[in-house]
């Protein structure tokens, strides 16, 4: 059995094959595989017995899903109101220049993906950046350089 | 595995006595905010680990308890370390401070003056949390227990009287009586709608059809608000207890918790809390031997602001796309799978155990005439003390921003406060004395919403803020109804033009026309209120719009297309710092030669402005005036040089 089929079977199984679990199943697959390929979406549709159009509708509606492979390191800049007021746009510009990536892009060597998020709920300490799941409160240029260097 | 399930009220009572008998009130407890994403961002986990090492080293193991708690409120000064039973608060603690805290405070019971709160005006030092101005004016009924609780230990919650309200509801009250109490308490929905909770419960209970469902809305999508996250991370059992009481009152046996996946720690803690509650028999079949059954499922939201809207959230729980639907009938009558369903916000549920325990009269004694109880606000933005604050309804904006928040950062001038998230508005200085509750802010064109409060100073451009919110809603709109989808798109185009210096006569009137149409014709509340940020800024800061349109000037010097960076040759000391940091090499000059910016190359990233040493302050932002020509050959003679 292929890798994709196995992963989908596991995810579908943990919600007992219930159609209500579609969003949860896709979330689990997104976090396990890093992105949702056409193959994955078709397999979910087949195993869960849900039309492929509906699986595709969900996968394109929500922000958590990516239909493209992502980089090894994911940098997420929070653009919530509190971060916005405290300089998130400048921080995003700066990271964008440093990595030579626009928000939403992945570097060609698949090393970095730059993303934005509406709010991480760390509003008291903005602007916030999450790098590979680790939260950083208002990092300076040299701190960022150090972090990017360390994950290379 | 030991069976911990409690099968009768007597067993619950015995368990509580057991837990309390093991707690020594004189034992030292070090409380650190490790169960919150922002505490972790400031390194609270490292401090926790360091305390473990140092306490072991000092031979205090077993004598001192280190507690990893959820958010304690004073986020600006994280990591905060609280020492109980004395109640000493140490702020901005680093790992290097830990050995001294252990040797001085824990061993010798001395207070470390350098780590306590210092009043910025009088210089007075305050060690006790209750006396720190940030905490002094608060009434932390819902949120205050966070500092005593390890959210992953149900015992901590029970020790503070947790689940006693559930016990009371199940064994001393009928479901009707519970609803009557909630109605009498005049509790209104904390998610922003302000709908009377008791009425919603009654409608759900009386609606024909079974099964009935209850839901927790933890899809806190409002950017700038984080009280729901902090409650779910820091005290999940208080929310669960209210939830179970509600289910009992409405006759529901299945509940759903909708929680956004952007809050991984909250998701984790709530799963642990559910598991523990089930182990102890507060959830599942025959709860505490009462014969009442209730099960809960967690549904992680996949990132869509509009999914926090009640009908959209219910669609999502069914595994469908989270789009709002027309509400010909209330969700209380036809909700999840077409069955009677009651959705309440996290904070609303967390108020229920208090009302059951202390009574409706107590709850009515707090707040204003039409808004009872307390409200948690996330006080953020350009204010000195950012954090979560819980105050009685009716507290004024000024009290919150100045008495608790300590005023504006860096001695700047207050300009506006944004409340209610993307559906709210921005209020100017003349309304600072407005009491905050469900009705007062609405009268001014804003709303209290779920409690986000973003403070803005003179460096914030109000047109840019309006554009930010419209842009946010535009991205988040589901696209189902035309007023919502196209109205927002048109507003975004006009506002972007104004910010980019392409504004023209008639733009302001066009915004007003579109906003009115959206208000009347949108499908859901998001569309109906999405224009509020644009409308309130137009109402209170119209002159800024006019400066952008007529003079092509951004008074706050924010809108990139309307500003230029310029180095004042009289102040430049030719230190080369800005030259070295400019990412595009737009700065010319050299050693001993005054620097100047090549305006053609400049991307207006602001790096030079930031790195120029404050004692020189040579880099200036200008707007609406021509950039003076560079003095290419001016030589600097350095002091002593």
PDB file of C-alpha atoms in Angstrom, chain A residues 15-16 18-31 50 54 56-65 78-87 89-91 93-94 97-98 117-126 128-129 133-138 140-141 145, chain B residues 37-39 41-42 75-76 78 221-226 229 258 260-264 297-304 306-307 316-323 337 380-383 386-387 409 454-456 460 464-465 468-469 472 475-476 478 560 581 583 605-607 610:
ATOM      1  CA  UNK A  15     -12.438   9.597  13.179  1.00  0.00           C
ATOM      2  CA  UNK A  16     -14.127   6.213  12.678  1.00  0.00           C
ATOM      3  CA  UNK A  18     -17.267   9.583   9.908  1.00  0.00           C
ATOM      4  CA  UNK A  19     -18.016  12.181   7.210  1.00  0.00           C
ATOM      5  CA  UNK A  20     -18.375  14.929   9.880  1.00  0.00           C
ATOM      6  CA  UNK A  21     -14.682  14.406  10.539  1.00  0.00           C
ATOM      7  CA  UNK A  22     -13.624  15.624   7.063  1.00  0.00           C
ATOM      8  CA  UNK A  23     -12.056  18.914   8.240  1.00  0.00           C
ATOM      9  CA  UNK A  24     -10.303  17.174  11.151  1.00  0.00           C
ATOM     10  CA  UNK A  25      -8.963  14.446   8.854  1.00  0.00           C
ATOM     11  CA  UNK A  26      -7.542  17.030   6.457  1.00  0.00           C
ATOM     12  CA  UNK A  27      -5.968  18.923   9.387  1.00  0.00           C
ATOM     13  CA  UNK A  28      -4.244  15.748  10.575  1.00  0.00           C
ATOM     14  CA  UNK A  29      -2.990  14.984   7.064  1.00  0.00           C
ATOM     15  CA  UNK A  30      -1.797  18.570   6.584  1.00  0.00           C
ATOM     16  CA  UNK A  31       0.266  18.374   9.758  1.00  0.00           C
ATOM     17  CA  UNK A  50     -17.381  12.131   0.063  1.00  0.00           C
ATOM     18  CA  UNK A  54     -16.399  18.795  -1.455  1.00  0.00           C
ATOM     19  CA  UNK A  56     -11.460  20.283  -2.677  1.00  0.00           C
ATOM     20  CA  UNK A  57     -13.921  22.949  -1.496  1.00  0.00           C
ATOM     21  CA  UNK A  58     -12.830  22.471   2.126  1.00  0.00           C
ATOM     22  CA  UNK A  59      -9.140  22.282   1.255  1.00  0.00           C
ATOM     23  CA  UNK A  60      -9.280  25.593  -0.611  1.00  0.00           C
ATOM     24  CA  UNK A  61     -11.607  27.408   1.811  1.00  0.00           C
ATOM     25  CA  UNK A  62      -9.551  27.184   4.987  1.00  0.00           C
ATOM     26  CA  UNK A  63      -6.205  28.863   5.538  1.00  0.00           C
ATOM     27  CA  UNK A  64      -4.655  25.917   7.362  1.00  0.00           C
ATOM     28  CA  UNK A  65      -4.455  23.822   4.208  1.00  0.00           C
ATOM     29  CA  UNK A  78       1.470  37.658  12.806  1.00  0.00           C
ATOM     30  CA  UNK A  79      -0.493  40.482  11.168  1.00  0.00           C
ATOM     31  CA  UNK A  80      -3.115  40.899  13.921  1.00  0.00           C
ATOM     32  CA  UNK A  81      -4.196  44.401  14.898  1.00  0.00           C
ATOM     33  CA  UNK A  82      -1.952  44.670  17.935  1.00  0.00           C
ATOM     34  CA  UNK A  83       1.072  43.463  15.968  1.00  0.00           C
ATOM     35  CA  UNK A  84       0.085  45.743  13.071  1.00  0.00           C
ATOM     36  CA  UNK A  85       0.084  48.767  15.366  1.00  0.00           C
ATOM     37  CA  UNK A  86       3.455  47.785  16.812  1.00  0.00           C
ATOM     38  CA  UNK A  87       5.257  47.403  13.500  1.00  0.00           C
ATOM     39  CA  UNK A  89       4.413  45.394   8.367  1.00  0.00           C
ATOM     40  CA  UNK A  90       7.997  46.637   8.779  1.00  0.00           C
ATOM     41  CA  UNK A  91       9.035  43.332  10.328  1.00  0.00           C
ATOM     42  CA  UNK A  93       9.150  43.575   4.890  1.00  0.00           C
ATOM     43  CA  UNK A  94      12.449  43.000   6.633  1.00  0.00           C
ATOM     44  CA  UNK A  97      14.028  41.069   2.130  1.00  0.00           C
ATOM     45  CA  UNK A  98      16.295  38.835   4.217  1.00  0.00           C
ATOM     46  CA  UNK A 117      -1.389  34.760  10.007  1.00  0.00           C
ATOM     47  CA  UNK A 118      -4.292  36.927  11.150  1.00  0.00           C
ATOM     48  CA  UNK A 119      -3.726  36.575  14.865  1.00  0.00           C
ATOM     49  CA  UNK A 120      -1.773  34.238  17.088  1.00  0.00           C
ATOM     50  CA  UNK A 121      -3.307  35.621  20.245  1.00  0.00           C
ATOM     51  CA  UNK A 122       0.037  36.839  21.602  1.00  0.00           C
ATOM     52  CA  UNK A 123      -1.196  40.390  21.256  1.00  0.00           C
ATOM     53  CA  UNK A 124       0.552  41.829  24.302  1.00  0.00           C
ATOM     54  CA  UNK A 125       4.002  41.123  22.920  1.00  0.00           C
ATOM     55  CA  UNK A 126       3.739  41.950  19.251  1.00  0.00           C
ATOM     56  CA  UNK A 128       5.224  38.151  16.834  1.00  0.00           C
ATOM     57  CA  UNK A 129       7.036  35.737  14.558  1.00  0.00           C
ATOM     58  CA  UNK A 133       6.706  26.405  16.100  1.00  0.00           C
ATOM     59  CA  UNK A 134       8.869  28.582  18.386  1.00  0.00           C
ATOM     60  CA  UNK A 135       7.390  31.992  19.267  1.00  0.00           C
ATOM     61  CA  UNK A 136       9.598  35.087  19.076  1.00  0.00           C
ATOM     62  CA  UNK A 137       8.510  38.461  20.422  1.00  0.00           C
ATOM     63  CA  UNK A 138       9.690  41.411  18.284  1.00  0.00           C
ATOM     64  CA  UNK A 140      15.762  42.390  16.057  1.00  0.00           C
ATOM     65  CA  UNK A 141      17.603  42.178  12.733  1.00  0.00           C
ATOM     66  CA  UNK A 145      19.967  36.628  11.165  1.00  0.00           C
TER      67      UNK A 145
ATOM     68  CA  UNK B  37       2.051  30.730  24.057  1.00  0.00           C
ATOM     69  CA  UNK B  38       3.235  34.243  24.914  1.00  0.00           C
ATOM     70  CA  UNK B  39       4.833  33.267  28.218  1.00  0.00           C
ATOM     71  CA  UNK B  41       7.804  33.309  23.746  1.00  0.00           C
ATOM     72  CA  UNK B  42       9.569  35.183  26.537  1.00  0.00           C
ATOM     73  CA  UNK B  75       1.939  39.958  29.811  1.00  0.00           C
ATOM     74  CA  UNK B  76       4.021  43.061  29.109  1.00  0.00           C
ATOM     75  CA  UNK B  78       6.641  38.484  31.259  1.00  0.00           C
ATOM     76  CA  UNK B 221     -10.706  35.228  15.342  1.00  0.00           C
ATOM     77  CA  UNK B 222     -10.699  38.891  16.367  1.00  0.00           C
ATOM     78  CA  UNK B 223      -7.159  40.048  15.791  1.00  0.00           C
ATOM     79  CA  UNK B 224      -5.989  41.719  18.987  1.00  0.00           C
ATOM     80  CA  UNK B 225      -8.057  39.632  21.424  1.00  0.00           C
ATOM     81  CA  UNK B 226      -6.774  36.638  23.359  1.00  0.00           C
ATOM     82  CA  UNK B 229      -7.149  31.463  24.424  1.00  0.00           C
ATOM     83  CA  UNK B 258     -14.824  24.534  18.418  1.00  0.00           C
ATOM     84  CA  UNK B 260      -8.926  27.300  16.367  1.00  0.00           C
ATOM     85  CA  UNK B 261      -5.885  25.294  15.421  1.00  0.00           C
ATOM     86  CA  UNK B 262      -3.774  28.482  15.563  1.00  0.00           C
ATOM     87  CA  UNK B 263      -3.893  27.898  19.349  1.00  0.00           C
ATOM     88  CA  UNK B 264      -1.990  24.595  19.628  1.00  0.00           C
ATOM     89  CA  UNK B 297     -16.077  16.275  21.044  1.00  0.00           C
ATOM     90  CA  UNK B 298     -13.349  18.714  20.041  1.00  0.00           C
ATOM     91  CA  UNK B 299     -13.476  20.284  16.588  1.00  0.00           C
ATOM     92  CA  UNK B 300     -10.386  22.177  15.504  1.00  0.00           C
ATOM     93  CA  UNK B 301     -11.079  25.186  13.298  1.00  0.00           C
ATOM     94  CA  UNK B 302      -8.949  25.277  10.161  1.00  0.00           C
ATOM     95  CA  UNK B 303      -8.477  29.014   9.901  1.00  0.00           C
ATOM     96  CA  UNK B 304     -11.425  31.091   8.728  1.00  0.00           C
ATOM     97  CA  UNK B 306     -16.155  33.931   9.411  1.00  0.00           C
ATOM     98  CA  UNK B 307     -16.392  30.418  10.888  1.00  0.00           C
ATOM     99  CA  UNK B 316     -18.099  23.444  10.169  1.00  0.00           C
ATOM    100  CA  UNK B 317     -18.867  21.109  13.067  1.00  0.00           C
ATOM    101  CA  UNK B 318     -20.858  19.023  10.584  1.00  0.00           C
ATOM    102  CA  UNK B 319     -17.704  18.746   8.475  1.00  0.00           C
ATOM    103  CA  UNK B 320     -18.937  21.216   5.868  1.00  0.00           C
ATOM    104  CA  UNK B 321     -17.489  24.498   4.684  1.00  0.00           C
ATOM    105  CA  UNK B 322     -17.935  27.086   7.426  1.00  0.00           C
ATOM    106  CA  UNK B 323     -20.154  29.574   5.645  1.00  0.00           C
ATOM    107  CA  UNK B 337     -27.812  18.751  12.025  1.00  0.00           C
ATOM    108  CA  UNK B 380      -2.769  45.861  23.752  1.00  0.00           C
ATOM    109  CA  UNK B 381      -1.084  48.170  21.274  1.00  0.00           C
ATOM    110  CA  UNK B 382       0.780  51.336  22.273  1.00  0.00           C
ATOM    111  CA  UNK B 383      -0.003  51.203  25.966  1.00  0.00           C
ATOM    112  CA  UNK B 386      -0.231  45.378  27.900  1.00  0.00           C
ATOM    113  CA  UNK B 387      -2.044  42.306  29.121  1.00  0.00           C
ATOM    114  CA  UNK B 409       4.238  54.164  25.616  1.00  0.00           C
ATOM    115  CA  UNK B 454      -6.030  48.109  20.805  1.00  0.00           C
ATOM    116  CA  UNK B 455      -4.597  51.450  21.872  1.00  0.00           C
ATOM    117  CA  UNK B 456      -3.155  53.707  19.168  1.00  0.00           C
ATOM    118  CA  UNK B 460      -0.910  55.442  13.781  1.00  0.00           C
ATOM    119  CA  UNK B 464      -4.257  52.971   7.016  1.00  0.00           C
ATOM    120  CA  UNK B 465      -6.012  51.285   9.972  1.00  0.00           C
ATOM    121  CA  UNK B 468      -6.113  47.225   7.320  1.00  0.00           C
ATOM    122  CA  UNK B 469      -9.485  46.125   8.733  1.00  0.00           C
ATOM    123  CA  UNK B 472      -8.729  41.748   6.678  1.00  0.00           C
ATOM    124  CA  UNK B 475      -9.652  38.250   2.755  1.00  0.00           C
ATOM    125  CA  UNK B 476     -11.881  36.584   5.325  1.00  0.00           C
ATOM    126  CA  UNK B 478     -16.712  33.826   2.483  1.00  0.00           C
ATOM    127  CA  UNK B 560       4.572  54.555   2.368  1.00  0.00           C
ATOM    128  CA  UNK B 581      22.202  48.750   7.415  1.00  0.00           C
ATOM    129  CA  UNK B 583      19.257  46.776   2.587  1.00  0.00           C
ATOM    130  CA  UNK B 605      11.697  50.217   4.680  1.00  0.00           C
ATOM    131  CA  UNK B 606      12.496  52.483   7.626  1.00  0.00           C
ATOM    132  CA  UNK B 607      15.683  50.689   8.668  1.00  0.00           C
ATOM    133  CA  UNK B 610      15.333  52.859  13.303  1.00  0.00           C
TER     134      UNK B 610
END
